[in-house]
């Protein structure tokens, strides 16, 4: 028999009654001058031990026992105490505690680096096309309010670029309503970027920088790749984290379209990941060849953009820079994710 002291609360009043508790084979016998009850052990729930804090035993009907006799409880409820005993043993060893911190930090890093992108890709597949298009429209509105203004290009120049774009999108039949938006975006510089749902924005500065329409088409093919792989939506979901993923899975249109608040930041400052840029480049090379052009024009426009940056004309994109440069921009064609030279080499190798 195991016996220990405790304080009894009947669950109906605040009365505090000191008692003696006897642990029998299958029950607890609680005794005092005012209390004499027996309760089956199976009906008693013991809370977890936290250091040397007083323990609580929950009894049927809302009654409670409180005691400091941890040894007695460990004998009476060995299964309930097995896990907490193991945890306490680990807590007393600094090596294990530090190891747990390292494991936790490593797991958090894995979730952000690999888990979240993979989950975002899977979840993006559940977002309806009309919701994705709405996200793109709201993002374009945000860009027009903060950075961009109507294009100043001549109408015939726009028609020529639009013709190249129509050739690239003809026959895709991938569910996206592609359209080209011309904008003058000032400090964004020579750039183009894709929005969820099929809208592509190209700046006047990029059209002026290009030597011919095939170089422009090479950039647009790259942007179409971003649309087809849903990179904008996936980047927004990754940036917003778990809450956005849950909203997407639940079909919460309002929650998803709220991503338009952060998507301009992803496009203009953060930039796409190396994997996203690699996928878009690969698609561009394939599409250019399918439409009778060549990836060499992508290499040429990349070279032009690199020369523009080196002259201090501004770096498109917001990722890491190889060297300081003035200005800021949108999609990071020249970031080190991947490096410009590598992308040019890939384009030339895929002619």
PDB file of C-alpha atoms in Angstrom, residues 9-297:
ATOM      1  CA  UNK A   9     -11.301  19.944  -3.395  1.00  0.00           C
ATOM      2  CA  UNK A  10     -14.842  18.667  -3.906  1.00  0.00           C
ATOM      3  CA  UNK A  11     -15.390  20.573  -7.207  1.00  0.00           C
ATOM      4  CA  UNK A  12     -18.504  22.335  -5.880  1.00  0.00           C
ATOM      5  CA  UNK A  13     -17.046  24.775  -3.347  1.00  0.00           C
ATOM      6  CA  UNK A  14     -13.670  26.399  -2.723  1.00  0.00           C
ATOM      7  CA  UNK A  15     -13.266  24.421   0.495  1.00  0.00           C
ATOM      8  CA  UNK A  16      -9.734  23.075   0.978  1.00  0.00           C
ATOM      9  CA  UNK A  17      -9.541  19.820   2.942  1.00  0.00           C
ATOM     10  CA  UNK A  18      -6.231  18.184   4.012  1.00  0.00           C
ATOM     11  CA  UNK A  19      -6.524  14.417   3.506  1.00  0.00           C
ATOM     12  CA  UNK A  20      -4.533  11.185   3.589  1.00  0.00           C
ATOM     13  CA  UNK A  21      -4.656   9.089   0.449  1.00  0.00           C
ATOM     14  CA  UNK A  22      -4.063   5.369   0.450  1.00  0.00           C
ATOM     15  CA  UNK A  23      -3.230   3.734  -2.839  1.00  0.00           C
ATOM     16  CA  UNK A  24      -4.741   0.272  -2.995  1.00  0.00           C
ATOM     17  CA  UNK A  25      -4.479  -2.281  -5.826  1.00  0.00           C
ATOM     18  CA  UNK A  26      -7.199  -0.747  -7.974  1.00  0.00           C
ATOM     19  CA  UNK A  27      -8.407   2.329  -6.103  1.00  0.00           C
ATOM     20  CA  UNK A  28      -7.573   5.411  -4.065  1.00  0.00           C
ATOM     21  CA  UNK A  29      -8.989   5.681  -0.534  1.00  0.00           C
ATOM     22  CA  UNK A  30      -9.258   9.352   0.489  1.00  0.00           C
ATOM     23  CA  UNK A  31      -9.705   9.921   4.217  1.00  0.00           C
ATOM     24  CA  UNK A  32     -10.043  12.858   6.646  1.00  0.00           C
ATOM     25  CA  UNK A  33     -12.350  13.841   9.461  1.00  0.00           C
ATOM     26  CA  UNK A  34     -14.772  15.177   6.800  1.00  0.00           C
ATOM     27  CA  UNK A  35     -14.050  12.956   3.796  1.00  0.00           C
ATOM     28  CA  UNK A  36     -14.163   9.197   3.333  1.00  0.00           C
ATOM     29  CA  UNK A  37     -14.398   8.120  -0.328  1.00  0.00           C
ATOM     30  CA  UNK A  38     -12.918   5.476  -2.569  1.00  0.00           C
ATOM     31  CA  UNK A  39     -12.266   6.055  -6.299  1.00  0.00           C
ATOM     32  CA  UNK A  40     -11.124   3.565  -8.919  1.00  0.00           C
ATOM     33  CA  UNK A  41      -7.618   4.242 -10.224  1.00  0.00           C
ATOM     34  CA  UNK A  42      -8.953   4.005 -13.784  1.00  0.00           C
ATOM     35  CA  UNK A  43     -11.114   7.073 -13.087  1.00  0.00           C
ATOM     36  CA  UNK A  44      -8.204   9.233 -11.943  1.00  0.00           C
ATOM     37  CA  UNK A  45      -6.339  11.481 -14.399  1.00  0.00           C
ATOM     38  CA  UNK A  46      -2.865  12.702 -13.368  1.00  0.00           C
ATOM     39  CA  UNK A  47      -1.347  15.853 -14.859  1.00  0.00           C
ATOM     40  CA  UNK A  48       2.200  15.904 -16.208  1.00  0.00           C
ATOM     41  CA  UNK A  49       5.048  16.737 -13.879  1.00  0.00           C
ATOM     42  CA  UNK A  50       6.671  20.154 -14.354  1.00  0.00           C
ATOM     43  CA  UNK A  51       9.789  20.382 -12.214  1.00  0.00           C
ATOM     44  CA  UNK A  52       8.842  20.212  -8.557  1.00  0.00           C
ATOM     45  CA  UNK A  53       5.498  21.981  -8.972  1.00  0.00           C
ATOM     46  CA  UNK A  54       2.498  20.577  -7.151  1.00  0.00           C
ATOM     47  CA  UNK A  55       0.656  17.827  -9.047  1.00  0.00           C
ATOM     48  CA  UNK A  56      -3.074  17.620  -9.634  1.00  0.00           C
ATOM     49  CA  UNK A  57      -5.167  14.452  -9.750  1.00  0.00           C
ATOM     50  CA  UNK A  58      -8.526  15.008 -11.454  1.00  0.00           C
ATOM     51  CA  UNK A  59     -11.356  12.959  -9.962  1.00  0.00           C
ATOM     52  CA  UNK A  60     -14.890  12.187 -11.213  1.00  0.00           C
ATOM     53  CA  UNK A  61     -17.445  14.978 -10.780  1.00  0.00           C
ATOM     54  CA  UNK A  62     -14.882  17.796 -10.940  1.00  0.00           C
ATOM     55  CA  UNK A  63     -13.149  16.983  -7.652  1.00  0.00           C
ATOM     56  CA  UNK A  64      -9.372  17.249  -7.332  1.00  0.00           C
ATOM     57  CA  UNK A  65      -6.447  16.150  -5.249  1.00  0.00           C
ATOM     58  CA  UNK A  66      -3.242  18.180  -5.081  1.00  0.00           C
ATOM     59  CA  UNK A  67       0.021  16.802  -3.732  1.00  0.00           C
ATOM     60  CA  UNK A  68       3.778  17.316  -3.729  1.00  0.00           C
ATOM     61  CA  UNK A  69       4.557  13.617  -3.309  1.00  0.00           C
ATOM     62  CA  UNK A  70       5.939  12.864  -6.785  1.00  0.00           C
ATOM     63  CA  UNK A  71       7.452   9.557  -5.701  1.00  0.00           C
ATOM     64  CA  UNK A  72       4.090   8.178  -4.585  1.00  0.00           C
ATOM     65  CA  UNK A  73       2.419   9.173  -7.849  1.00  0.00           C
ATOM     66  CA  UNK A  74       5.231   7.586  -9.855  1.00  0.00           C
ATOM     67  CA  UNK A  75       4.534   4.280  -8.084  1.00  0.00           C
ATOM     68  CA  UNK A  76       0.762   4.538  -8.363  1.00  0.00           C
ATOM     69  CA  UNK A  77       0.669   5.584 -12.009  1.00  0.00           C
ATOM     70  CA  UNK A  78       3.837   4.130 -13.602  1.00  0.00           C
ATOM     71  CA  UNK A  79       2.511   4.211 -17.166  1.00  0.00           C
ATOM     72  CA  UNK A  80       1.319   7.805 -16.911  1.00  0.00           C
ATOM     73  CA  UNK A  81       4.722   8.827 -15.569  1.00  0.00           C
ATOM     74  CA  UNK A  82       6.918   6.858 -17.986  1.00  0.00           C
ATOM     75  CA  UNK A  83       7.053   9.517 -20.692  1.00  0.00           C
ATOM     76  CA  UNK A  84       7.480  12.456 -18.339  1.00  0.00           C
ATOM     77  CA  UNK A  85      10.226  10.625 -16.460  1.00  0.00           C
ATOM     78  CA  UNK A  86      12.080  10.172 -19.751  1.00  0.00           C
ATOM     79  CA  UNK A  87      11.555  13.844 -20.645  1.00  0.00           C
ATOM     80  CA  UNK A  88      12.809  14.979 -17.245  1.00  0.00           C
ATOM     81  CA  UNK A  89      15.919  12.838 -17.648  1.00  0.00           C
ATOM     82  CA  UNK A  90      16.622  14.508 -20.981  1.00  0.00           C
ATOM     83  CA  UNK A  91      15.978  17.972 -19.523  1.00  0.00           C
ATOM     84  CA  UNK A  92      18.678  17.401 -16.910  1.00  0.00           C
ATOM     85  CA  UNK A  93      21.318  16.730 -19.581  1.00  0.00           C
ATOM     86  CA  UNK A  94      22.576  19.882 -21.326  1.00  0.00           C
ATOM     87  CA  UNK A  95      23.978  17.884 -24.196  1.00  0.00           C
ATOM     88  CA  UNK A  96      20.560  16.502 -25.046  1.00  0.00           C
ATOM     89  CA  UNK A  97      18.945  19.900 -24.612  1.00  0.00           C
ATOM     90  CA  UNK A  98      21.433  21.540 -26.982  1.00  0.00           C
ATOM     91  CA  UNK A  99      20.995  18.655 -29.405  1.00  0.00           C
ATOM     92  CA  UNK A 100      17.243  19.195 -29.353  1.00  0.00           C
ATOM     93  CA  UNK A 101      17.755  22.874 -30.186  1.00  0.00           C
ATOM     94  CA  UNK A 102      19.982  21.941 -33.125  1.00  0.00           C
ATOM     95  CA  UNK A 103      17.464  19.386 -34.390  1.00  0.00           C
ATOM     96  CA  UNK A 104      14.608  21.868 -34.054  1.00  0.00           C
ATOM     97  CA  UNK A 105      16.549  24.584 -35.882  1.00  0.00           C
ATOM     98  CA  UNK A 106      17.514  22.102 -38.602  1.00  0.00           C
ATOM     99  CA  UNK A 107      13.931  20.993 -39.050  1.00  0.00           C
ATOM    100  CA  UNK A 108      12.748  24.605 -39.253  1.00  0.00           C
ATOM    101  CA  UNK A 109      15.415  25.314 -41.902  1.00  0.00           C
ATOM    102  CA  UNK A 110      14.316  22.253 -43.892  1.00  0.00           C
ATOM    103  CA  UNK A 111      10.665  23.328 -43.739  1.00  0.00           C
ATOM    104  CA  UNK A 112      11.452  26.820 -45.051  1.00  0.00           C
ATOM    105  CA  UNK A 113      14.016  25.715 -47.647  1.00  0.00           C
ATOM    106  CA  UNK A 114      12.378  22.560 -48.963  1.00  0.00           C
ATOM    107  CA  UNK A 115       9.097  21.758 -47.242  1.00  0.00           C
ATOM    108  CA  UNK A 116       7.332  25.074 -47.872  1.00  0.00           C
ATOM    109  CA  UNK A 117       8.253  25.298 -51.596  1.00  0.00           C
ATOM    110  CA  UNK A 118       7.131  21.708 -52.203  1.00  0.00           C
ATOM    111  CA  UNK A 119       3.890  22.301 -50.324  1.00  0.00           C
ATOM    112  CA  UNK A 120       3.291  25.601 -52.138  1.00  0.00           C
ATOM    113  CA  UNK A 121       3.692  23.839 -55.488  1.00  0.00           C
ATOM    114  CA  UNK A 122       1.157  21.176 -54.514  1.00  0.00           C
ATOM    115  CA  UNK A 123      -1.315  23.668 -53.060  1.00  0.00           C
ATOM    116  CA  UNK A 124      -1.068  25.988 -56.094  1.00  0.00           C
ATOM    117  CA  UNK A 125      -2.590  23.172 -58.124  1.00  0.00           C
ATOM    118  CA  UNK A 126      -5.799  23.516 -56.115  1.00  0.00           C
ATOM    119  CA  UNK A 127      -6.219  27.239 -56.782  1.00  0.00           C
ATOM    120  CA  UNK A 128      -8.879  27.813 -59.480  1.00  0.00           C
ATOM    121  CA  UNK A 129      -7.781  29.671 -62.618  1.00  0.00           C
ATOM    122  CA  UNK A 130     -10.242  32.520 -62.003  1.00  0.00           C
ATOM    123  CA  UNK A 131      -8.813  33.115 -58.516  1.00  0.00           C
ATOM    124  CA  UNK A 132      -5.271  33.104 -59.884  1.00  0.00           C
ATOM    125  CA  UNK A 133      -6.330  35.616 -62.560  1.00  0.00           C
ATOM    126  CA  UNK A 134      -7.900  37.833 -59.895  1.00  0.00           C
ATOM    127  CA  UNK A 135      -4.627  37.777 -57.976  1.00  0.00           C
ATOM    128  CA  UNK A 136      -2.823  38.892 -61.135  1.00  0.00           C
ATOM    129  CA  UNK A 137      -5.266  41.735 -61.731  1.00  0.00           C
ATOM    130  CA  UNK A 138      -4.920  43.036 -58.201  1.00  0.00           C
ATOM    131  CA  UNK A 139      -1.138  42.829 -58.446  1.00  0.00           C
ATOM    132  CA  UNK A 140      -1.166  44.828 -61.692  1.00  0.00           C
ATOM    133  CA  UNK A 141      -3.383  47.425 -60.021  1.00  0.00           C
ATOM    134  CA  UNK A 142      -0.910  47.685 -57.133  1.00  0.00           C
ATOM    135  CA  UNK A 143       1.983  48.150 -59.574  1.00  0.00           C
ATOM    136  CA  UNK A 144       0.103  50.859 -61.461  1.00  0.00           C
ATOM    137  CA  UNK A 145      -0.606  52.696 -58.236  1.00  0.00           C
ATOM    138  CA  UNK A 146       2.983  52.660 -57.014  1.00  0.00           C
ATOM    139  CA  UNK A 147       5.530  52.220 -59.813  1.00  0.00           C
ATOM    140  CA  UNK A 148       4.167  52.169 -63.335  1.00  0.00           C
ATOM    141  CA  UNK A 149       2.350  54.522 -65.690  1.00  0.00           C
ATOM    142  CA  UNK A 150       0.929  54.099 -69.210  1.00  0.00           C
ATOM    143  CA  UNK A 151       3.437  53.295 -71.921  1.00  0.00           C
ATOM    144  CA  UNK A 152       4.799  56.150 -74.028  1.00  0.00           C
ATOM    145  CA  UNK A 153       5.686  53.901 -76.976  1.00  0.00           C
ATOM    146  CA  UNK A 154       4.295  54.637 -80.441  1.00  0.00           C
ATOM    147  CA  UNK A 155       1.295  52.555 -81.491  1.00  0.00           C
ATOM    148  CA  UNK A 156       3.124  50.866 -84.389  1.00  0.00           C
ATOM    149  CA  UNK A 157       5.954  49.792 -82.054  1.00  0.00           C
ATOM    150  CA  UNK A 158       3.452  48.245 -79.672  1.00  0.00           C
ATOM    151  CA  UNK A 159       1.783  46.393 -82.540  1.00  0.00           C
ATOM    152  CA  UNK A 160       5.106  44.899 -83.628  1.00  0.00           C
ATOM    153  CA  UNK A 161       5.859  43.613 -80.119  1.00  0.00           C
ATOM    154  CA  UNK A 162       2.290  42.379 -79.743  1.00  0.00           C
ATOM    155  CA  UNK A 163       2.678  40.389 -82.963  1.00  0.00           C
ATOM    156  CA  UNK A 164       5.728  38.587 -81.561  1.00  0.00           C
ATOM    157  CA  UNK A 165       3.838  37.899 -78.352  1.00  0.00           C
ATOM    158  CA  UNK A 166       0.843  36.481 -80.249  1.00  0.00           C
ATOM    159  CA  UNK A 167       3.163  34.094 -82.087  1.00  0.00           C
ATOM    160  CA  UNK A 168       4.552  32.820 -78.775  1.00  0.00           C
ATOM    161  CA  UNK A 169       1.126  32.241 -77.198  1.00  0.00           C
ATOM    162  CA  UNK A 170      -0.629  30.839 -80.270  1.00  0.00           C
ATOM    163  CA  UNK A 171      -1.893  27.310 -79.751  1.00  0.00           C
ATOM    164  CA  UNK A 172      -0.771  26.947 -76.153  1.00  0.00           C
ATOM    165  CA  UNK A 173      -4.266  26.034 -74.926  1.00  0.00           C
ATOM    166  CA  UNK A 174      -3.073  25.797 -71.339  1.00  0.00           C
ATOM    167  CA  UNK A 175      -6.040  27.535 -69.739  1.00  0.00           C
ATOM    168  CA  UNK A 176      -4.409  30.962 -69.417  1.00  0.00           C
ATOM    169  CA  UNK A 177      -5.730  34.106 -71.110  1.00  0.00           C
ATOM    170  CA  UNK A 178      -2.388  35.626 -72.055  1.00  0.00           C
ATOM    171  CA  UNK A 179      -2.175  39.342 -72.678  1.00  0.00           C
ATOM    172  CA  UNK A 180       0.660  41.825 -72.904  1.00  0.00           C
ATOM    173  CA  UNK A 181       0.659  45.021 -70.849  1.00  0.00           C
ATOM    174  CA  UNK A 182       2.951  47.892 -71.883  1.00  0.00           C
ATOM    175  CA  UNK A 183       4.105  50.145 -69.074  1.00  0.00           C
ATOM    176  CA  UNK A 184       6.620  52.904 -68.346  1.00  0.00           C
ATOM    177  CA  UNK A 185       7.933  51.941 -64.915  1.00  0.00           C
ATOM    178  CA  UNK A 186      10.648  54.510 -64.273  1.00  0.00           C
ATOM    179  CA  UNK A 187      13.167  53.216 -61.766  1.00  0.00           C
ATOM    180  CA  UNK A 188      12.232  49.597 -62.539  1.00  0.00           C
ATOM    181  CA  UNK A 189      14.306  50.006 -65.701  1.00  0.00           C
ATOM    182  CA  UNK A 190      14.434  47.567 -68.633  1.00  0.00           C
ATOM    183  CA  UNK A 191      12.347  44.627 -67.506  1.00  0.00           C
ATOM    184  CA  UNK A 192       9.392  42.339 -67.980  1.00  0.00           C
ATOM    185  CA  UNK A 193       7.538  40.239 -65.438  1.00  0.00           C
ATOM    186  CA  UNK A 194       4.708  37.735 -65.394  1.00  0.00           C
ATOM    187  CA  UNK A 195       1.624  37.995 -63.203  1.00  0.00           C
ATOM    188  CA  UNK A 196      -0.543  35.070 -62.077  1.00  0.00           C
ATOM    189  CA  UNK A 197      -3.302  34.313 -64.543  1.00  0.00           C
ATOM    190  CA  UNK A 198      -1.530  35.209 -67.787  1.00  0.00           C
ATOM    191  CA  UNK A 199      -0.838  38.958 -67.828  1.00  0.00           C
ATOM    192  CA  UNK A 200       2.731  39.932 -68.788  1.00  0.00           C
ATOM    193  CA  UNK A 201       4.129  43.396 -68.179  1.00  0.00           C
ATOM    194  CA  UNK A 202       6.957  44.740 -70.344  1.00  0.00           C
ATOM    195  CA  UNK A 203       8.569  48.115 -69.767  1.00  0.00           C
ATOM    196  CA  UNK A 204       9.314  50.729 -72.416  1.00  0.00           C
ATOM    197  CA  UNK A 205      12.961  50.686 -71.317  1.00  0.00           C
ATOM    198  CA  UNK A 206      13.349  46.995 -72.181  1.00  0.00           C
ATOM    199  CA  UNK A 207      11.842  47.460 -75.631  1.00  0.00           C
ATOM    200  CA  UNK A 208      14.185  50.371 -76.269  1.00  0.00           C
ATOM    201  CA  UNK A 209      17.201  48.416 -75.014  1.00  0.00           C
ATOM    202  CA  UNK A 210      16.569  45.424 -77.293  1.00  0.00           C
ATOM    203  CA  UNK A 211      18.203  45.474 -80.706  1.00  0.00           C
ATOM    204  CA  UNK A 212      15.397  43.577 -82.411  1.00  0.00           C
ATOM    205  CA  UNK A 213      12.002  42.025 -81.771  1.00  0.00           C
ATOM    206  CA  UNK A 214      13.440  38.505 -81.468  1.00  0.00           C
ATOM    207  CA  UNK A 215      15.343  39.556 -78.374  1.00  0.00           C
ATOM    208  CA  UNK A 216      12.121  40.922 -76.935  1.00  0.00           C
ATOM    209  CA  UNK A 217      10.339  37.674 -77.812  1.00  0.00           C
ATOM    210  CA  UNK A 218      13.035  35.754 -75.945  1.00  0.00           C
ATOM    211  CA  UNK A 219      12.251  37.682 -72.774  1.00  0.00           C
ATOM    212  CA  UNK A 220       8.507  37.196 -73.256  1.00  0.00           C
ATOM    213  CA  UNK A 221       8.990  33.443 -73.763  1.00  0.00           C
ATOM    214  CA  UNK A 222      10.786  33.365 -70.412  1.00  0.00           C
ATOM    215  CA  UNK A 223       7.854  35.161 -68.775  1.00  0.00           C
ATOM    216  CA  UNK A 224       5.330  32.774 -70.314  1.00  0.00           C
ATOM    217  CA  UNK A 225       7.312  30.001 -68.639  1.00  0.00           C
ATOM    218  CA  UNK A 226       6.764  31.689 -65.277  1.00  0.00           C
ATOM    219  CA  UNK A 227       3.007  31.780 -65.937  1.00  0.00           C
ATOM    220  CA  UNK A 228       2.779  28.154 -67.043  1.00  0.00           C
ATOM    221  CA  UNK A 229       4.678  26.932 -63.972  1.00  0.00           C
ATOM    222  CA  UNK A 230       2.613  29.255 -61.726  1.00  0.00           C
ATOM    223  CA  UNK A 231       5.779  30.727 -60.261  1.00  0.00           C
ATOM    224  CA  UNK A 232       4.129  33.980 -59.189  1.00  0.00           C
ATOM    225  CA  UNK A 233       1.395  32.214 -57.232  1.00  0.00           C
ATOM    226  CA  UNK A 234       3.835  29.725 -55.729  1.00  0.00           C
ATOM    227  CA  UNK A 235       6.250  32.481 -54.697  1.00  0.00           C
ATOM    228  CA  UNK A 236       3.415  34.409 -53.049  1.00  0.00           C
ATOM    229  CA  UNK A 237       2.223  31.310 -51.189  1.00  0.00           C
ATOM    230  CA  UNK A 238       5.766  30.569 -49.997  1.00  0.00           C
ATOM    231  CA  UNK A 239       6.244  34.156 -48.854  1.00  0.00           C
ATOM    232  CA  UNK A 240       2.957  34.295 -46.979  1.00  0.00           C
ATOM    233  CA  UNK A 241       3.564  30.943 -45.310  1.00  0.00           C
ATOM    234  CA  UNK A 242       1.213  28.447 -43.695  1.00  0.00           C
ATOM    235  CA  UNK A 243      -1.797  30.789 -43.434  1.00  0.00           C
ATOM    236  CA  UNK A 244      -1.849  31.329 -47.203  1.00  0.00           C
ATOM    237  CA  UNK A 245      -1.497  27.598 -47.868  1.00  0.00           C
ATOM    238  CA  UNK A 246      -4.484  26.853 -45.634  1.00  0.00           C
ATOM    239  CA  UNK A 247      -6.519  29.589 -47.345  1.00  0.00           C
ATOM    240  CA  UNK A 248      -5.688  28.129 -50.751  1.00  0.00           C
ATOM    241  CA  UNK A 249      -6.638  24.601 -49.730  1.00  0.00           C
ATOM    242  CA  UNK A 250      -9.884  25.876 -48.196  1.00  0.00           C
ATOM    243  CA  UNK A 251     -10.762  27.752 -51.380  1.00  0.00           C
ATOM    244  CA  UNK A 252     -10.811  31.088 -49.560  1.00  0.00           C
ATOM    245  CA  UNK A 253     -10.845  33.528 -52.503  1.00  0.00           C
ATOM    246  CA  UNK A 254     -10.539  36.576 -50.260  1.00  0.00           C
ATOM    247  CA  UNK A 255      -7.564  35.135 -48.390  1.00  0.00           C
ATOM    248  CA  UNK A 256      -5.799  34.167 -51.615  1.00  0.00           C
ATOM    249  CA  UNK A 257      -6.313  37.512 -53.339  1.00  0.00           C
ATOM    250  CA  UNK A 258      -4.858  39.247 -50.280  1.00  0.00           C
ATOM    251  CA  UNK A 259      -1.551  37.852 -51.562  1.00  0.00           C
ATOM    252  CA  UNK A 260      -1.663  40.691 -54.111  1.00  0.00           C
ATOM    253  CA  UNK A 261      -0.422  42.948 -51.320  1.00  0.00           C
ATOM    254  CA  UNK A 262       2.867  41.067 -51.091  1.00  0.00           C
ATOM    255  CA  UNK A 263       3.309  39.804 -54.667  1.00  0.00           C
ATOM    256  CA  UNK A 264       4.738  43.107 -55.997  1.00  0.00           C
ATOM    257  CA  UNK A 265       7.426  42.834 -53.315  1.00  0.00           C
ATOM    258  CA  UNK A 266       8.234  39.296 -54.447  1.00  0.00           C
ATOM    259  CA  UNK A 267       8.518  40.455 -58.070  1.00  0.00           C
ATOM    260  CA  UNK A 268      10.366  43.698 -57.468  1.00  0.00           C
ATOM    261  CA  UNK A 269      12.613  43.004 -54.502  1.00  0.00           C
ATOM    262  CA  UNK A 270      12.892  39.329 -53.596  1.00  0.00           C
ATOM    263  CA  UNK A 271      12.953  37.909 -57.108  1.00  0.00           C
ATOM    264  CA  UNK A 272      12.376  34.319 -58.091  1.00  0.00           C
ATOM    265  CA  UNK A 273      14.412  31.382 -56.859  1.00  0.00           C
ATOM    266  CA  UNK A 274      17.173  29.780 -58.892  1.00  0.00           C
ATOM    267  CA  UNK A 275      14.915  26.797 -59.639  1.00  0.00           C
ATOM    268  CA  UNK A 276      12.097  29.028 -60.891  1.00  0.00           C
ATOM    269  CA  UNK A 277      14.448  30.937 -63.194  1.00  0.00           C
ATOM    270  CA  UNK A 278      15.958  27.693 -64.480  1.00  0.00           C
ATOM    271  CA  UNK A 279      12.509  26.307 -65.316  1.00  0.00           C
ATOM    272  CA  UNK A 280      11.434  29.503 -67.070  1.00  0.00           C
ATOM    273  CA  UNK A 281      14.681  29.636 -69.061  1.00  0.00           C
ATOM    274  CA  UNK A 282      14.269  26.018 -70.143  1.00  0.00           C
ATOM    275  CA  UNK A 283      10.718  26.649 -71.303  1.00  0.00           C
ATOM    276  CA  UNK A 284      11.815  29.789 -73.175  1.00  0.00           C
ATOM    277  CA  UNK A 285      14.481  27.881 -75.100  1.00  0.00           C
ATOM    278  CA  UNK A 286      11.965  25.228 -76.132  1.00  0.00           C
ATOM    279  CA  UNK A 287       9.266  27.707 -77.132  1.00  0.00           C
ATOM    280  CA  UNK A 288      11.617  29.890 -79.151  1.00  0.00           C
ATOM    281  CA  UNK A 289      12.673  26.894 -81.229  1.00  0.00           C
ATOM    282  CA  UNK A 290       9.051  25.794 -81.649  1.00  0.00           C
ATOM    283  CA  UNK A 291       8.166  29.209 -83.105  1.00  0.00           C
ATOM    284  CA  UNK A 292      11.091  29.312 -85.521  1.00  0.00           C
ATOM    285  CA  UNK A 293      13.397  31.473 -83.434  1.00  0.00           C
ATOM    286  CA  UNK A 294      16.501  30.621 -81.392  1.00  0.00           C
ATOM    287  CA  UNK A 295      17.660  30.727 -77.755  1.00  0.00           C
ATOM    288  CA  UNK A 296      20.635  32.762 -78.965  1.00  0.00           C
ATOM    289  CA  UNK A 297      18.372  35.820 -78.835  1.00  0.00           C
TER     290      UNK A 297
END
